[in-house]
Each structure stands twice: as structure tokens, then as C-alpha cells.
Short mmCIF file of N, CA and C in Angstrom, two decimals:
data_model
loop_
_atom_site.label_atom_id
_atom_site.label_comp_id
_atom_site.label_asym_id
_atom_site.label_seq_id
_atom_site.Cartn_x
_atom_site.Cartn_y
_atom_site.Cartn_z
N UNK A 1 0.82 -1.14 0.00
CA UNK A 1 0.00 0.00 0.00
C UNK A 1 0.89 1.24 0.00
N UNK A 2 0.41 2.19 -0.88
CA UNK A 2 1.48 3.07 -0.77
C UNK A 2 0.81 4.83 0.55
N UNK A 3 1.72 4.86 0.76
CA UNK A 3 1.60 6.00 1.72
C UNK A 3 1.93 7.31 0.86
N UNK A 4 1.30 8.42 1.45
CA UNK A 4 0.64 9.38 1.21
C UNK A 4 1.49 10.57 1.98
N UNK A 5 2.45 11.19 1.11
CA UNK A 5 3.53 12.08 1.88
C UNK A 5 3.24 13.40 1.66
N UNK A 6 3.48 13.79 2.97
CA UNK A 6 3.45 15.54 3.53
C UNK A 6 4.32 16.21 2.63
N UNK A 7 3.52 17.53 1.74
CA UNK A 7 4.65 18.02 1.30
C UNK A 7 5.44 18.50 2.61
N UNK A 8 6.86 19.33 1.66
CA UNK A 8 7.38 19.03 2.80
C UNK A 8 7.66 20.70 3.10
N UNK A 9 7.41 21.40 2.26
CA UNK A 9 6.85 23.20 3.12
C UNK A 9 5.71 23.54 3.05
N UNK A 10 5.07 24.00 3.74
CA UNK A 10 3.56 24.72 3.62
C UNK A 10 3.72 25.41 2.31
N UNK A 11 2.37 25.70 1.92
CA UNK A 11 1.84 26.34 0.65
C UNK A 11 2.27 27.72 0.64
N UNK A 12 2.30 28.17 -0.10
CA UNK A 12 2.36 29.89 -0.21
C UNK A 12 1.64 30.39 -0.01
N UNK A 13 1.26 31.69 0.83
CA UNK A 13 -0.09 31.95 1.09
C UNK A 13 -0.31 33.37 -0.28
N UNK A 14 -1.24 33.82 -0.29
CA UNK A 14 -1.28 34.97 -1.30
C UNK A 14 -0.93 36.28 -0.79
N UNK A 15 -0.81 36.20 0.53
CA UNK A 15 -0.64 37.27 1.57
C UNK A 15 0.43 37.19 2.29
N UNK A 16 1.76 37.71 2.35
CA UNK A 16 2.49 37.48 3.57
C UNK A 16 1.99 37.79 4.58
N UNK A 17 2.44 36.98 5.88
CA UNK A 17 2.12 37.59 7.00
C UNK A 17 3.00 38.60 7.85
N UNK A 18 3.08 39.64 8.34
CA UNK A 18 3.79 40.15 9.20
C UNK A 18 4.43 39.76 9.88
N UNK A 19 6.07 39.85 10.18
CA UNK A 19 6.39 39.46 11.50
C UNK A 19 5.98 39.86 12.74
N UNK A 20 6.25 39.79 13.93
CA UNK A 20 6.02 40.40 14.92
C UNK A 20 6.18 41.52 15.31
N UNK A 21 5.37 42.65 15.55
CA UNK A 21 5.85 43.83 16.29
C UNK A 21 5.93 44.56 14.86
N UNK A 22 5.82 44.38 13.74
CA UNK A 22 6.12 44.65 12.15
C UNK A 22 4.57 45.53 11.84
N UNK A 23 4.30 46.84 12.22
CA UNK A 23 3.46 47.12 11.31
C UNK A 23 3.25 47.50 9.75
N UNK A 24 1.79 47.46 9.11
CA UNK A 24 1.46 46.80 8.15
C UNK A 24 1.01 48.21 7.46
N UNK A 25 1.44 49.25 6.70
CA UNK A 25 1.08 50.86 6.16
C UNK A 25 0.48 50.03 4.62
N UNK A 26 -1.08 50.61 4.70
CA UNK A 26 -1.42 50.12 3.67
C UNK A 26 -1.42 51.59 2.70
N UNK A 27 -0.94 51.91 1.82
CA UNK A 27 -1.23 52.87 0.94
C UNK A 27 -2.35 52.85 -0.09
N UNK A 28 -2.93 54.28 -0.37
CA UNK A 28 -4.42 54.03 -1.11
C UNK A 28 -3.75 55.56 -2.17
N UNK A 29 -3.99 55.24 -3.05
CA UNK A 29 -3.56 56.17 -4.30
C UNK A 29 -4.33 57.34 -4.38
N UNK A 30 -3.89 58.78 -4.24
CA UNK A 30 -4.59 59.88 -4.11
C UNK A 30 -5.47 59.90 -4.70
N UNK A 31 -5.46 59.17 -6.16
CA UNK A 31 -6.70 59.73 -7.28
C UNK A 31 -7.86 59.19 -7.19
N UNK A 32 -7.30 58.06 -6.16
CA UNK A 32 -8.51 57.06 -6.01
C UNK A 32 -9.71 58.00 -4.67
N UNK A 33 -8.82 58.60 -4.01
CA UNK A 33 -9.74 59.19 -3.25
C UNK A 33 -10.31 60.41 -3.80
N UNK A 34 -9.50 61.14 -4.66
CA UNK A 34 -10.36 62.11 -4.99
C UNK A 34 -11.67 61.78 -5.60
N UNK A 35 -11.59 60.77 -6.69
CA UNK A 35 -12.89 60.13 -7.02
C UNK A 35 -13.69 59.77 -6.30
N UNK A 36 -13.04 59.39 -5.18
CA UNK A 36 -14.49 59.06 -3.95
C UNK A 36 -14.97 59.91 -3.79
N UNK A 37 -14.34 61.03 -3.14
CA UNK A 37 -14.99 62.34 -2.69
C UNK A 37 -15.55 62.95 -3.82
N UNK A 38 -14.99 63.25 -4.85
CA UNK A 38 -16.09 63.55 -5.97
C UNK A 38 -17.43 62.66 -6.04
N UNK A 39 -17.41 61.77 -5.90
CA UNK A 39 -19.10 61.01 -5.76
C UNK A 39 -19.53 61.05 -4.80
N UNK A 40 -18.51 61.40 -3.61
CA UNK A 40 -19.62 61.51 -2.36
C UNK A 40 -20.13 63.55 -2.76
N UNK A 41 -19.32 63.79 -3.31
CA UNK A 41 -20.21 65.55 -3.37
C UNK A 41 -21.28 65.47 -4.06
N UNK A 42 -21.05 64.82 -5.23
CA UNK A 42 -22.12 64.90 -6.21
C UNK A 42 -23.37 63.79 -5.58
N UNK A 43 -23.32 63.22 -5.43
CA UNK A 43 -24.60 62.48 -4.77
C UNK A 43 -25.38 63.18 -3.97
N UNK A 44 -24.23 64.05 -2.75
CA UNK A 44 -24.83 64.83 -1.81
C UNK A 44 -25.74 65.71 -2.46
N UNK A 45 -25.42 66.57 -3.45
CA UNK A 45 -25.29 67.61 -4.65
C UNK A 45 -27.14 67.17 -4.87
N UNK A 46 -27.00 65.86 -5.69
CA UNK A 46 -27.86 65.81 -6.35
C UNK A 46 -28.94 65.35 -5.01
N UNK A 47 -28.57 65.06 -3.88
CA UNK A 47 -29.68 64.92 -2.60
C UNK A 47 -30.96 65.33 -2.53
N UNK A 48 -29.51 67.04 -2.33
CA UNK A 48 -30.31 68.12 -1.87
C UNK A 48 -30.73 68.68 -2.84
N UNK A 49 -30.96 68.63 -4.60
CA UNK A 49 -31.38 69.34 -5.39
C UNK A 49 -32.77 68.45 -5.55
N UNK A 50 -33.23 67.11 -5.24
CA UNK A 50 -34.13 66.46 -5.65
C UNK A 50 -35.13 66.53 -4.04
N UNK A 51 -34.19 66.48 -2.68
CA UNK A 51 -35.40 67.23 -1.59
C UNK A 51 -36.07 68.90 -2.36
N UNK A 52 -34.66 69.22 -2.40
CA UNK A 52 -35.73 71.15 -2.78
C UNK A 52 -36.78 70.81 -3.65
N UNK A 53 -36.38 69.80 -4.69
CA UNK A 53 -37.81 70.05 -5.53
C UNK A 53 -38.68 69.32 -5.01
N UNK A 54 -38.56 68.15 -4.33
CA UNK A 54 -39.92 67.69 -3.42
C UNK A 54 -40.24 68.67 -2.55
N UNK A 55 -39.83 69.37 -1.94
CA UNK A 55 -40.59 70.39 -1.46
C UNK A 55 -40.99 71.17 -2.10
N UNK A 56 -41.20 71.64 -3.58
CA UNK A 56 -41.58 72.68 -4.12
C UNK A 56 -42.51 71.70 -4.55
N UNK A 57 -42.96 70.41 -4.92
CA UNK A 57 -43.67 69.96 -5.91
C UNK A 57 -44.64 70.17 -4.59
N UNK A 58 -44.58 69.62 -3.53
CA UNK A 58 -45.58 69.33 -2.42
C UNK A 58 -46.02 70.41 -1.55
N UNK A 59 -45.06 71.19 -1.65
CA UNK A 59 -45.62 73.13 -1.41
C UNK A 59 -46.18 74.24 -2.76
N UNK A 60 -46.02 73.50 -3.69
CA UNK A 60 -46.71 74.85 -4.45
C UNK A 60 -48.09 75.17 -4.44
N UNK A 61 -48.72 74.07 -4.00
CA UNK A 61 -50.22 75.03 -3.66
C UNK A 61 -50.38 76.18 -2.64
N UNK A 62 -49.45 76.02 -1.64
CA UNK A 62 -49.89 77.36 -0.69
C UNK A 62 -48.97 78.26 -0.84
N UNK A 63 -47.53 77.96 -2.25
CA UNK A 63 -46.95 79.39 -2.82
C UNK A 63 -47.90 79.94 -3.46
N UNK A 64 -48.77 79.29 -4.46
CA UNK A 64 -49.36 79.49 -5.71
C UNK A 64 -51.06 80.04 -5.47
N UNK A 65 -51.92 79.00 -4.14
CA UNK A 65 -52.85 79.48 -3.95
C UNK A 65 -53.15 79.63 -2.69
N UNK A 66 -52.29 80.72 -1.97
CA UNK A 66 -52.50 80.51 -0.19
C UNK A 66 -53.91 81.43 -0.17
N UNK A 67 -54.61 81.32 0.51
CA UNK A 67 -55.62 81.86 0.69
C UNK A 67 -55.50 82.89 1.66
N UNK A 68 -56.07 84.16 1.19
CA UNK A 68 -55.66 85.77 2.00
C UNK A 68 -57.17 86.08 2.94
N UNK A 69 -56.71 86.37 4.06
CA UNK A 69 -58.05 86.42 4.71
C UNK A 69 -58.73 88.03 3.81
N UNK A 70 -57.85 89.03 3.90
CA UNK A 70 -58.70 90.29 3.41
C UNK A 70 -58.03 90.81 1.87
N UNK A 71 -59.28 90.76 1.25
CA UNK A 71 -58.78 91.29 -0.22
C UNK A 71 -57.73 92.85 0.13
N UNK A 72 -57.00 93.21 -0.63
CA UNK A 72 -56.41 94.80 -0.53
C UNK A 72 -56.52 94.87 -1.56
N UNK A 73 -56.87 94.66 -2.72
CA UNK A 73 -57.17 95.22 -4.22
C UNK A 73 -58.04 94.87 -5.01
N UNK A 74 -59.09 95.52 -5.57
CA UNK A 74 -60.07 95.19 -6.69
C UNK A 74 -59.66 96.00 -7.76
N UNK A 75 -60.83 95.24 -8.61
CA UNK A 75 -60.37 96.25 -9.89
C UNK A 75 -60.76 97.78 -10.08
N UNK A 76 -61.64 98.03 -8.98
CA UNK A 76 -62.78 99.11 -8.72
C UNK A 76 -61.29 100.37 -8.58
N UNK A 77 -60.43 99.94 -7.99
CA UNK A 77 -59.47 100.98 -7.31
C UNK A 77 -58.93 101.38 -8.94
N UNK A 78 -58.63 101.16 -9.46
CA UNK A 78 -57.97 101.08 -10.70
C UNK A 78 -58.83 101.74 -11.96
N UNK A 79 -60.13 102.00 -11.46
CA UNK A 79 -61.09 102.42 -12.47
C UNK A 79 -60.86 101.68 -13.50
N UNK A 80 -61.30 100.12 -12.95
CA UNK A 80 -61.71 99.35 -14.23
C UNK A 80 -63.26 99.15 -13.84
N UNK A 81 -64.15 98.55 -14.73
CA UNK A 81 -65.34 98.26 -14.83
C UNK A 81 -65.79 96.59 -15.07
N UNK A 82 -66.47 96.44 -13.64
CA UNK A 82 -67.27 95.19 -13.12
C UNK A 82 -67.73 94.61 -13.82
N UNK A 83 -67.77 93.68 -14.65
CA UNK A 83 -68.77 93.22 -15.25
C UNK A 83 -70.13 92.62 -14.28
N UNK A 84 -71.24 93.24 -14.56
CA UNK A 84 -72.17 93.02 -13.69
C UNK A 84 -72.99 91.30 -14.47
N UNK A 85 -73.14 90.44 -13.76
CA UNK A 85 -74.04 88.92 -14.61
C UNK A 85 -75.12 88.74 -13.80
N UNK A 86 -75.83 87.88 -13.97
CA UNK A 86 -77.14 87.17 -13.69
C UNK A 86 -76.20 86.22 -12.22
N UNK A 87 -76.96 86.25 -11.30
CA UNK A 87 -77.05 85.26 -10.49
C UNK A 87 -77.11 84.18 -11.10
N UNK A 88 -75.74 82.87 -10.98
CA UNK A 88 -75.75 81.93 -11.72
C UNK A 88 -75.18 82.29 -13.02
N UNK A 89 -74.88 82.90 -13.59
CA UNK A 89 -74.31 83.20 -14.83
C UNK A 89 -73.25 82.71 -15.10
N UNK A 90 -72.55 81.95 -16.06
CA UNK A 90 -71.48 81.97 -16.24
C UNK A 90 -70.92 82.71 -17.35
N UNK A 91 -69.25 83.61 -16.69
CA UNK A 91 -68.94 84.19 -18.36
C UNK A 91 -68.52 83.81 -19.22
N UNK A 92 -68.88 83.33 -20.57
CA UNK A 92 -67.82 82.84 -21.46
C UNK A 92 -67.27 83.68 -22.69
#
């Protein structure tokens, strides 16, 4: 029967390991971060440009039609002329 032999060094790993007491400075390439930070602005960027317009889509009725308790202007001030109608009338 034949026997089945140990290699005889461990494998290579893909990673060295550190010796002891040996710290490990990983370097990250400037350009690579500027690109991060460029997508983290622009995302931010485009955040806050898509809240403002949800708030404008979901506020423009009370920019557009807030309701005023007291008129301050008719056309009367201006010497224009009323059109007077029928109760029920509509103008077309």
C-alpha cells in the first residue's frame, strides 16, 4: 500500500504575514480618493437638489394658492369696470 507524503513546506499563502511587532502601512492612491470624494459631493449635490424640488412639488399650492383672509385690491381701485351677470351666470 502506498503512503501518502506531507509536502514538505507549507503552501504559499497569497498574503504574507507580518512578522512580529512589524506594522502593516497600507497605501491608497490619491486619485482614487479624490474620485471618492467627488461622488460623495455629487450624490450629496444631487440629494439636496431632488429634496428642494420635493418640497416645491408638495408646497406649491400654498406658494401658488395661499388663501388671503382680506382682499387689498379690486379692480374698482384702478377704475376698471365690473362686469355686472345674472345670479348663476357663467362668463364665457
Amino acid at each position: 500500500m502506498a503512503s501518502r507524503s506531507r509536502p514538505s513546506s507549507p503552501l504559499p499563502s497569497a498574503r504574507p504575514t507580518p512578522k512580529q511587532g512589524a506594522a502593516v502601512v497600507e497605501v491608497v492612491d490619491p486619485r482614487w480618493l479624490l474620485r471618492a470624494g467627488a461622488v460623495v459631493v455629487a450624490v450629496a449635490v444631487l440629494c439636496g437638489y431632488l429634496t428642494v424640488c420635493g418640497l416645491f412639488y408638495y408646497g406649491q399650492s400654498q406658494l401658488v394658492l395661499h388663501p388671503v383672509a382680506k382682499v387689498s385690491q379690486t379692480p374698482a381701485i384702478d377704475a376698471l369696470a365690473i362686469p355686472q351677470h345674472p345670479q348663476g351666470a357663467w362668463y364665457v
